[in-house]
Amino acid sequence: MGMVALALLLACSRPVEAPQELDALVGFLFAHAMDEDPAALAAGGDNLAVWMDTRLDETLEGYAVRTLDQTTLDGLDDATRSAEGLVGAAVGHESPHDPTTIAASQLTTDPLVRDADTVLAYAREDQGDMACFLDHRCGTFAYESWVTASLPLSLEVTSHNLVQWRWVELSDGGEALVQRNWMVGAAELNVDWLDVLAQYYLWVSIPHGDGSRNMYATWAQTRLTGTDVPETLALHLAVEDMVGAADEMDAWISANPAPSW
């Protein structure tokens, strides 16, 4: 075998290396969520499963993570984005429900009913076959959403989002669910002292026994004017929202008939 051919073979067969520590790992998973080749995403999912096996408790109330890099943001779409000022956090959660059940409950139920206390308006435009995705016959699914939600401090936030879903097979044969989304443009708020310029979100759900272990991460870019509220307010609100949403979804699934599609 010639040296060029050998070099190409080694390059193609070299295993993908993913970060092992959570602060870098969630950004890696966000960046590779929709790669054509799933190798990097699968490697990251394997490392996340190992991390949650021993350190999930460290994230139950929030865990600071690195910001997304500029290359990742540039690859999302044609919009001009900046990583400057982004701050990030992750939250872990163990659920008695498996990834497919959680995904189906999110995708097939009306947020205006399921999350009536927080979701004030909602519209969605699918890009793909939801039933095919939930049946694991299609590997990906996406949609655009327009959401108005209420947050603490009497805040109301309206956002336009692109949401992407994917199944990825891990080394143990299980399929992890990966969802990432980001705001298309800045959010609209009912106050003039806070601007949410950008927000990015990741959810990874890994089968565990009859249920799942889940990691949620968000990165926010905000601007505050004329107030003494801490700069990290939006991130703290997002962490509280992730914790509450995970618990509420578990309660919803337990209290309602199994979703169908």
PDB file of C-alpha atoms in Angstrom:
ATOM      1  CA  MET A   1       0.000   0.000   0.000  1.00  0.00           C
ATOM      2  CA  GLY A   2       1.383   3.421  -0.967  1.00  0.00           C
ATOM      3  CA  MET A   3       2.121   6.012   1.685  1.00  0.00           C
ATOM      4  CA  VAL A   4      -0.631   8.342   0.434  1.00  0.00           C
ATOM      5  CA  ALA A   5      -3.207   5.551   0.524  1.00  0.00           C
ATOM      6  CA  LEU A   6      -2.054   4.515   3.998  1.00  0.00           C
ATOM      7  CA  ALA A   7      -2.330   8.086   5.266  1.00  0.00           C
ATOM      8  CA  LEU A   8      -5.856   8.377   3.871  1.00  0.00           C
ATOM      9  CA  LEU A   9      -6.856   5.077   5.477  1.00  0.00           C
ATOM     10  CA  LEU A  10      -5.533   6.141   8.858  1.00  0.00           C
ATOM     11  CA  ALA A  11      -7.261   9.509   8.601  1.00  0.00           C
ATOM     12  CA  CYS A  12     -10.593   7.863   7.797  1.00  0.00           C
ATOM     13  CA  SER A  13     -10.339   5.245  10.539  1.00  0.00           C
ATOM     14  CA  ARG A  14      -9.111   7.458  13.372  1.00  0.00           C
ATOM     15  CA  PRO A  15     -11.810   7.530  16.091  1.00  0.00           C
ATOM     16  CA  VAL A  16     -13.455  10.854  16.789  1.00  0.00           C
ATOM     17  CA  GLU A  17     -12.322  12.430  20.037  1.00  0.00           C
ATOM     18  CA  ALA A  18     -14.954  14.290  22.034  1.00  0.00           C
ATOM     19  CA  PRO A  19     -14.444  16.329  25.212  1.00  0.00           C
ATOM     20  CA  GLN A  20     -14.906  14.454  28.471  1.00  0.00           C
ATOM     21  CA  GLU A  21     -15.712  17.384  30.752  1.00  0.00           C
ATOM     22  CA  LEU A  22     -19.237  18.782  30.677  1.00  0.00           C
ATOM     23  CA  ASP A  23     -18.307  22.453  30.274  1.00  0.00           C
ATOM     24  CA  ALA A  24     -16.817  21.738  26.827  1.00  0.00           C
ATOM     25  CA  LEU A  25     -18.885  18.662  25.968  1.00  0.00           C
ATOM     26  CA  VAL A  26     -22.265  20.384  25.683  1.00  0.00           C
ATOM     27  CA  GLY A  27     -20.858  22.913  23.220  1.00  0.00           C
ATOM     28  CA  PHE A  28     -19.323  20.070  21.209  1.00  0.00           C
ATOM     29  CA  LEU A  29     -22.693  18.297  21.079  1.00  0.00           C
ATOM     30  CA  PHE A  30     -24.452  21.501  20.010  1.00  0.00           C
ATOM     31  CA  ALA A  31     -21.890  22.069  17.255  1.00  0.00           C
ATOM     32  CA  HIS A  32     -22.150  18.527  15.847  1.00  0.00           C
ATOM     33  CA  ALA A  33     -25.868  17.918  16.367  1.00  0.00           C
ATOM     34  CA  MET A  34     -26.721  17.921  12.667  1.00  0.00           C
ATOM     35  CA  ASP A  35     -23.452  16.753  11.098  1.00  0.00           C
ATOM     36  CA  GLU A  36     -23.978  14.557   8.052  1.00  0.00           C
ATOM     37  CA  ASP A  37     -21.583  12.039   9.607  1.00  0.00           C
ATOM     38  CA  PRO A  38     -22.905  11.159  13.101  1.00  0.00           C
ATOM     39  CA  ALA A  39     -19.535   9.946  14.422  1.00  0.00           C
ATOM     40  CA  ALA A  40     -18.693  13.085  16.404  1.00  0.00           C
ATOM     41  CA  LEU A  41     -22.196  13.331  17.857  1.00  0.00           C
ATOM     42  CA  ALA A  42     -22.146   9.659  18.865  1.00  0.00           C
ATOM     43  CA  ALA A  43     -18.735  10.057  20.508  1.00  0.00           C
ATOM     44  CA  GLY A  44     -20.020  13.065  22.433  1.00  0.00           C
ATOM     45  CA  GLY A  45     -23.140  11.157  23.454  1.00  0.00           C
ATOM     46  CA  ASP A  46     -21.022   8.290  24.772  1.00  0.00           C
ATOM     47  CA  ASN A  47     -18.935  10.707  26.849  1.00  0.00           C
ATOM     48  CA  LEU A  48     -22.043  12.423  28.175  1.00  0.00           C
ATOM     49  CA  ALA A  49     -23.496   9.063  29.237  1.00  0.00           C
ATOM     50  CA  VAL A  50     -20.289   8.293  31.155  1.00  0.00           C
ATOM     51  CA  TRP A  51     -20.296  11.756  32.742  1.00  0.00           C
ATOM     52  CA  MET A  52     -23.913  11.438  33.898  1.00  0.00           C
ATOM     53  CA  ASP A  53     -23.247   7.972  35.322  1.00  0.00           C
ATOM     54  CA  THR A  54     -21.036   9.486  38.009  1.00  0.00           C
ATOM     55  CA  ARG A  55     -21.584  13.255  38.125  1.00  0.00           C
ATOM     56  CA  LEU A  56     -25.210  13.954  37.261  1.00  0.00           C
ATOM     57  CA  ASP A  57     -25.865  15.291  40.781  1.00  0.00           C
ATOM     58  CA  GLU A  58     -23.434  18.157  40.182  1.00  0.00           C
ATOM     59  CA  THR A  59     -25.742  19.649  37.557  1.00  0.00           C
ATOM     60  CA  LEU A  60     -29.174  19.284  39.147  1.00  0.00           C
ATOM     61  CA  GLU A  61     -29.273  22.946  40.157  1.00  0.00           C
ATOM     62  CA  GLY A  62     -27.173  24.386  37.310  1.00  0.00           C
ATOM     63  CA  TYR A  63     -23.597  24.082  36.063  1.00  0.00           C
ATOM     64  CA  ALA A  64     -21.597  26.804  34.313  1.00  0.00           C
ATOM     65  CA  VAL A  65     -20.385  25.842  30.827  1.00  0.00           C
ATOM     66  CA  ARG A  66     -18.136  27.395  28.213  1.00  0.00           C
ATOM     67  CA  THR A  67     -19.553  29.699  25.599  1.00  0.00           C
ATOM     68  CA  LEU A  68     -20.129  28.495  22.053  1.00  0.00           C
ATOM     69  CA  ASP A  69     -17.331  29.341  19.652  1.00  0.00           C
ATOM     70  CA  GLN A  70     -17.716  31.629  16.668  1.00  0.00           C
ATOM     71  CA  THR A  71     -17.238  28.794  14.157  1.00  0.00           C
ATOM     72  CA  THR A  72     -20.240  26.960  15.594  1.00  0.00           C
ATOM     73  CA  LEU A  73     -22.448  30.043  15.345  1.00  0.00           C
ATOM     74  CA  ASP A  74     -21.302  30.798  11.802  1.00  0.00           C
ATOM     75  CA  GLY A  75     -22.382  27.320  10.739  1.00  0.00           C
ATOM     76  CA  LEU A  76     -25.986  27.560  11.910  1.00  0.00           C
ATOM     77  CA  ASP A  77     -27.472  29.647   9.087  1.00  0.00           C
ATOM     78  CA  ASP A  78     -26.816  32.695   6.928  1.00  0.00           C
ATOM     79  CA  ALA A  79     -27.364  35.205   9.741  1.00  0.00           C
ATOM     80  CA  THR A  80     -24.479  37.212  11.189  1.00  0.00           C
ATOM     81  CA  ARG A  81     -23.911  36.091  14.780  1.00  0.00           C
ATOM     82  CA  SER A  82     -21.377  36.848  17.483  1.00  0.00           C
ATOM     83  CA  ALA A  83     -20.130  34.746  20.383  1.00  0.00           C
ATOM     84  CA  GLU A  84     -19.133  37.896  22.299  1.00  0.00           C
ATOM     85  CA  GLY A  85     -20.996  38.204  25.575  1.00  0.00           C
ATOM     86  CA  LEU A  86     -22.511  34.716  25.524  1.00  0.00           C
ATOM     87  CA  VAL A  87     -22.812  32.976  28.879  1.00  0.00           C
ATOM     88  CA  GLY A  88     -23.883  29.367  29.308  1.00  0.00           C
ATOM     89  CA  ALA A  89     -25.235  26.915  31.849  1.00  0.00           C
ATOM     90  CA  ALA A  90     -26.345  23.287  31.913  1.00  0.00           C
ATOM     91  CA  VAL A  91     -28.853  21.378  34.021  1.00  0.00           C
ATOM     92  CA  GLY A  92     -29.062  17.612  34.504  1.00  0.00           C
ATOM     93  CA  HIS A  93     -32.248  15.660  35.117  1.00  0.00           C
ATOM     94  CA  GLU A  94     -33.165  12.006  35.589  1.00  0.00           C
ATOM     95  CA  SER A  95     -36.590  11.040  34.260  1.00  0.00           C
ATOM     96  CA  PRO A  96     -38.682   7.898  34.713  1.00  0.00           C
ATOM     97  CA  HIS A  97     -39.698   8.264  31.056  1.00  0.00           C
ATOM     98  CA  ASP A  98     -37.733   7.142  28.007  1.00  0.00           C
ATOM     99  CA  PRO A  99     -36.556   9.552  25.283  1.00  0.00           C
ATOM    100  CA  THR A 100     -39.223   8.535  22.754  1.00  0.00           C
ATOM    101  CA  THR A 101     -42.052   9.119  25.227  1.00  0.00           C
ATOM    102  CA  ILE A 102     -40.694  12.524  26.212  1.00  0.00           C
ATOM    103  CA  ALA A 103     -40.207  13.535  22.576  1.00  0.00           C
ATOM    104  CA  ALA A 104     -43.696  12.362  21.621  1.00  0.00           C
ATOM    105  CA  SER A 105     -45.240  14.223  24.547  1.00  0.00           C
ATOM    106  CA  GLN A 106     -43.519  17.421  23.464  1.00  0.00           C
ATOM    107  CA  LEU A 107     -44.268  17.073  19.764  1.00  0.00           C
ATOM    108  CA  THR A 108     -47.856  15.804  19.832  1.00  0.00           C
ATOM    109  CA  THR A 109     -49.399  17.904  22.602  1.00  0.00           C
ATOM    110  CA  ASP A 110     -50.410  21.558  22.463  1.00  0.00           C
ATOM    111  CA  PRO A 111     -48.098  23.751  24.590  1.00  0.00           C
ATOM    112  CA  LEU A 112     -51.044  26.099  25.206  1.00  0.00           C
ATOM    113  CA  VAL A 113     -52.644  23.219  27.102  1.00  0.00           C
ATOM    114  CA  ARG A 114     -49.601  21.380  28.424  1.00  0.00           C
ATOM    115  CA  ASP A 115     -47.789  24.544  29.579  1.00  0.00           C
ATOM    116  CA  ALA A 116     -50.800  26.794  30.076  1.00  0.00           C
ATOM    117  CA  ASP A 117     -49.187  28.660  32.989  1.00  0.00           C
ATOM    118  CA  THR A 118     -46.188  29.835  30.976  1.00  0.00           C
ATOM    119  CA  VAL A 119     -46.966  29.643  27.246  1.00  0.00           C
ATOM    120  CA  LEU A 120     -49.231  32.500  26.159  1.00  0.00           C
ATOM    121  CA  ALA A 121     -49.086  32.031  22.372  1.00  0.00           C
ATOM    122  CA  TYR A 122     -47.639  29.318  20.151  1.00  0.00           C
ATOM    123  CA  ALA A 123     -47.406  28.439  16.465  1.00  0.00           C
ATOM    124  CA  ARG A 124     -45.310  25.823  14.698  1.00  0.00           C
ATOM    125  CA  GLU A 125     -44.426  25.023  11.093  1.00  0.00           C
ATOM    126  CA  ASP A 126     -43.016  21.517  10.581  1.00  0.00           C
ATOM    127  CA  GLN A 127     -40.120  20.732   8.282  1.00  0.00           C
ATOM    128  CA  GLY A 128     -40.231  16.955   7.935  1.00  0.00           C
ATOM    129  CA  ASP A 129     -42.311  13.946   8.981  1.00  0.00           C
ATOM    130  CA  MET A 130     -42.959  13.925  12.723  1.00  0.00           C
ATOM    131  CA  ALA A 131     -44.497  10.413  12.808  1.00  0.00           C
ATOM    132  CA  CYS A 132     -41.568   9.002  10.847  1.00  0.00           C
ATOM    133  CA  PHE A 133     -39.173  10.571  13.349  1.00  0.00           C
ATOM    134  CA  LEU A 134     -41.026   9.318  16.426  1.00  0.00           C
ATOM    135  CA  ASP A 135     -41.107   5.829  14.914  1.00  0.00           C
ATOM    136  CA  HIS A 136     -37.304   6.011  14.544  1.00  0.00           C
ATOM    137  CA  ARG A 137     -37.639   5.468  10.797  1.00  0.00           C
ATOM    138  CA  CYS A 138     -36.364   8.986  10.086  1.00  0.00           C
ATOM    139  CA  GLY A 139     -33.245  10.209  11.777  1.00  0.00           C
ATOM    140  CA  THR A 140     -34.089  13.913  11.876  1.00  0.00           C
ATOM    141  CA  PHE A 141     -36.996  16.309  12.233  1.00  0.00           C
ATOM    142  CA  ALA A 142     -37.207  20.101  12.423  1.00  0.00           C
ATOM    143  CA  TYR A 143     -39.670  22.950  12.722  1.00  0.00           C
ATOM    144  CA  GLU A 144     -39.924  26.676  13.183  1.00  0.00           C
ATOM    145  CA  SER A 145     -41.815  27.992  16.190  1.00  0.00           C
ATOM    146  CA  TRP A 146     -43.174  31.338  17.323  1.00  0.00           C
ATOM    147  CA  VAL A 147     -43.644  31.481  21.084  1.00  0.00           C
ATOM    148  CA  THR A 148     -44.754  34.039  23.657  1.00  0.00           C
ATOM    149  CA  ALA A 149     -43.921  32.915  27.190  1.00  0.00           C
ATOM    150  CA  SER A 150     -44.213  34.392  30.651  1.00  0.00           C
ATOM    151  CA  LEU A 151     -41.223  34.398  32.993  1.00  0.00           C
ATOM    152  CA  PRO A 152     -40.631  35.567  36.566  1.00  0.00           C
ATOM    153  CA  LEU A 153     -40.482  39.336  37.211  1.00  0.00           C
ATOM    154  CA  SER A 154     -43.624  39.731  35.043  1.00  0.00           C
ATOM    155  CA  LEU A 155     -41.551  39.285  31.895  1.00  0.00           C
ATOM    156  CA  GLU A 156     -43.166  38.270  28.626  1.00  0.00           C
ATOM    157  CA  VAL A 157     -40.828  37.073  25.878  1.00  0.00           C
ATOM    158  CA  THR A 158     -41.751  36.500  22.230  1.00  0.00           C
ATOM    159  CA  SER A 159     -39.289  34.579  20.088  1.00  0.00           C
ATOM    160  CA  HIS A 160     -38.970  32.990  16.658  1.00  0.00           C
ATOM    161  CA  ASN A 161     -36.987  29.744  16.823  1.00  0.00           C
ATOM    162  CA  LEU A 162     -35.550  27.039  14.608  1.00  0.00           C
ATOM    163  CA  VAL A 163     -35.736  23.647  16.354  1.00  0.00           C
ATOM    164  CA  GLN A 164     -33.851  20.560  15.169  1.00  0.00           C
ATOM    165  CA  TRP A 165     -34.227  16.975  16.443  1.00  0.00           C
ATOM    166  CA  ARG A 166     -32.063  13.910  15.827  1.00  0.00           C
ATOM    167  CA  TRP A 167     -31.618  10.297  16.896  1.00  0.00           C
ATOM    168  CA  VAL A 168     -28.034   9.078  17.267  1.00  0.00           C
ATOM    169  CA  GLU A 169     -26.912   5.534  18.037  1.00  0.00           C
ATOM    170  CA  LEU A 170     -24.487   5.191  20.932  1.00  0.00           C
ATOM    171  CA  SER A 171     -21.806   2.538  21.380  1.00  0.00           C
ATOM    172  CA  ASP A 172     -24.050   0.459  23.670  1.00  0.00           C
ATOM    173  CA  GLY A 173     -26.685   0.204  20.927  1.00  0.00           C
ATOM    174  CA  GLY A 174     -29.122   2.641  22.543  1.00  0.00           C
ATOM    175  CA  GLU A 175     -30.439   5.667  20.680  1.00  0.00           C
ATOM    176  CA  ALA A 176     -30.005   9.071  22.253  1.00  0.00           C
ATOM    177  CA  LEU A 177     -32.302  11.962  21.416  1.00  0.00           C
ATOM    178  CA  VAL A 178     -30.639  15.283  20.593  1.00  0.00           C
ATOM    179  CA  GLN A 179     -32.484  18.551  20.195  1.00  0.00           C
ATOM    180  CA  ARG A 180     -30.909  21.914  19.509  1.00  0.00           C
ATOM    181  CA  ASN A 181     -32.560  25.238  18.765  1.00  0.00           C
ATOM    182  CA  TRP A 182     -31.770  28.890  18.471  1.00  0.00           C
ATOM    183  CA  MET A 183     -33.589  32.170  18.137  1.00  0.00           C
ATOM    184  CA  VAL A 184     -33.996  33.672  14.691  1.00  0.00           C
ATOM    185  CA  GLY A 185     -33.272  37.302  15.543  1.00  0.00           C
ATOM    186  CA  ALA A 186     -33.610  38.969  18.932  1.00  0.00           C
ATOM    187  CA  ALA A 187     -36.526  38.322  21.245  1.00  0.00           C
ATOM    188  CA  GLU A 188     -39.278  40.853  21.897  1.00  0.00           C
ATOM    189  CA  LEU A 189     -39.892  41.714  25.547  1.00  0.00           C
ATOM    190  CA  ASN A 190     -42.490  43.733  27.415  1.00  0.00           C
ATOM    191  CA  VAL A 191     -39.818  45.720  29.312  1.00  0.00           C
ATOM    192  CA  ASP A 192     -37.251  48.237  28.153  1.00  0.00           C
ATOM    193  CA  TRP A 193     -34.479  47.374  30.616  1.00  0.00           C
ATOM    194  CA  LEU A 194     -33.636  43.930  29.201  1.00  0.00           C
ATOM    195  CA  ASP A 195     -32.785  42.773  25.678  1.00  0.00           C
ATOM    196  CA  VAL A 196     -32.295  39.107  24.815  1.00  0.00           C
ATOM    197  CA  LEU A 197     -30.148  39.362  21.707  1.00  0.00           C
ATOM    198  CA  ALA A 198     -29.522  35.654  21.181  1.00  0.00           C
ATOM    199  CA  GLN A 199     -30.223  32.327  22.830  1.00  0.00           C
ATOM    200  CA  TYR A 200     -29.103  28.804  21.955  1.00  0.00           C
ATOM    201  CA  TYR A 201     -30.366  25.590  23.513  1.00  0.00           C
ATOM    202  CA  LEU A 202     -29.385  21.911  23.647  1.00  0.00           C
ATOM    203  CA  TRP A 203     -31.188  18.894  25.066  1.00  0.00           C
ATOM    204  CA  VAL A 204     -29.714  15.387  25.064  1.00  0.00           C
ATOM    205  CA  SER A 205     -31.803  12.477  26.368  1.00  0.00           C
ATOM    206  CA  ILE A 206     -30.009   9.150  26.884  1.00  0.00           C
ATOM    207  CA  PRO A 207     -31.889   5.914  27.695  1.00  0.00           C
ATOM    208  CA  HIS A 208     -31.247   4.668  31.225  1.00  0.00           C
ATOM    209  CA  GLY A 209     -33.140   1.609  32.459  1.00  0.00           C
ATOM    210  CA  ASP A 210     -36.821   2.216  31.772  1.00  0.00           C
ATOM    211  CA  GLY A 211     -36.313   5.978  31.812  1.00  0.00           C
ATOM    212  CA  SER A 212     -33.665   8.439  30.733  1.00  0.00           C
ATOM    213  CA  ARG A 213     -30.925  10.750  31.860  1.00  0.00           C
ATOM    214  CA  ASN A 214     -31.146  14.215  30.358  1.00  0.00           C
ATOM    215  CA  MET A 215     -28.845  17.167  29.963  1.00  0.00           C
ATOM    216  CA  TYR A 216     -30.172  20.617  29.095  1.00  0.00           C
ATOM    217  CA  ALA A 217     -27.893  23.522  28.218  1.00  0.00           C
ATOM    218  CA  THR A 218     -28.505  27.094  27.179  1.00  0.00           C
ATOM    219  CA  TRP A 219     -26.354  30.005  26.108  1.00  0.00           C
ATOM    220  CA  ALA A 220     -27.692  33.560  26.205  1.00  0.00           C
ATOM    221  CA  GLN A 221     -26.520  36.963  25.007  1.00  0.00           C
ATOM    222  CA  THR A 222     -28.315  39.770  26.832  1.00  0.00           C
ATOM    223  CA  ARG A 223     -28.128  43.519  27.407  1.00  0.00           C
ATOM    224  CA  LEU A 224     -29.351  45.370  30.490  1.00  0.00           C
ATOM    225  CA  THR A 225     -29.953  49.127  30.721  1.00  0.00           C
ATOM    226  CA  GLY A 226     -30.944  51.408  33.593  1.00  0.00           C
ATOM    227  CA  THR A 227     -31.144  48.693  36.246  1.00  0.00           C
ATOM    228  CA  ASP A 228     -29.058  47.113  38.995  1.00  0.00           C
ATOM    229  CA  VAL A 229     -30.207  43.604  38.037  1.00  0.00           C
ATOM    230  CA  PRO A 230     -27.188  41.283  37.499  1.00  0.00           C
ATOM    231  CA  GLU A 231     -25.995  40.778  33.921  1.00  0.00           C
ATOM    232  CA  THR A 232     -26.628  37.034  34.269  1.00  0.00           C
ATOM    233  CA  LEU A 233     -30.343  37.495  35.000  1.00  0.00           C
ATOM    234  CA  ALA A 234     -31.508  35.995  31.703  1.00  0.00           C
ATOM    235  CA  LEU A 235     -29.301  32.955  32.210  1.00  0.00           C
ATOM    236  CA  HIS A 236     -30.580  32.414  35.750  1.00  0.00           C
ATOM    237  CA  LEU A 237     -34.146  32.636  34.465  1.00  0.00           C
ATOM    238  CA  ALA A 238     -33.312  30.129  31.736  1.00  0.00           C
ATOM    239  CA  VAL A 239     -31.829  27.689  34.264  1.00  0.00           C
ATOM    240  CA  GLU A 240     -34.913  27.936  36.443  1.00  0.00           C
ATOM    241  CA  ASP A 241     -37.050  27.405  33.358  1.00  0.00           C
ATOM    242  CA  MET A 242     -35.093  24.276  32.335  1.00  0.00           C
ATOM    243  CA  VAL A 243     -35.391  22.751  35.808  1.00  0.00           C
ATOM    244  CA  GLY A 244     -39.093  23.527  36.050  1.00  0.00           C
ATOM    245  CA  ALA A 245     -39.874  22.394  32.507  1.00  0.00           C
ATOM    246  CA  ALA A 246     -38.225  19.003  33.035  1.00  0.00           C
ATOM    247  CA  ASP A 247     -40.184  18.343  36.237  1.00  0.00           C
ATOM    248  CA  GLU A 248     -43.424  19.549  34.685  1.00  0.00           C
ATOM    249  CA  MET A 249     -42.962  17.346  31.616  1.00  0.00           C
ATOM    250  CA  ASP A 250     -42.456  14.289  33.810  1.00  0.00           C
ATOM    251  CA  ALA A 251     -45.606  15.156  35.754  1.00  0.00           C
ATOM    252  CA  TRP A 252     -47.581  15.725  32.535  1.00  0.00           C
ATOM    253  CA  ILE A 253     -46.558  12.373  31.070  1.00  0.00           C
ATOM    254  CA  SER A 254     -47.382  10.548  34.293  1.00  0.00           C
ATOM    255  CA  ALA A 255     -50.824  12.153  34.551  1.00  0.00           C
ATOM    256  CA  ASN A 256     -51.941  11.779  30.929  1.00  0.00           C
ATOM    257  CA  PRO A 257     -52.547   8.939  28.462  1.00  0.00           C
ATOM    258  CA  ALA A 258     -49.580   7.765  26.434  1.00  0.00           C
ATOM    259  CA  PRO A 259     -49.076  10.018  23.392  1.00  0.00           C
ATOM    260  CA  SER A 260     -50.039   8.693  19.965  1.00  0.00           C
ATOM    261  CA  TRP A 261     -49.111   9.912  16.506  1.00  0.00           C
TER     262      TRP A 261
END
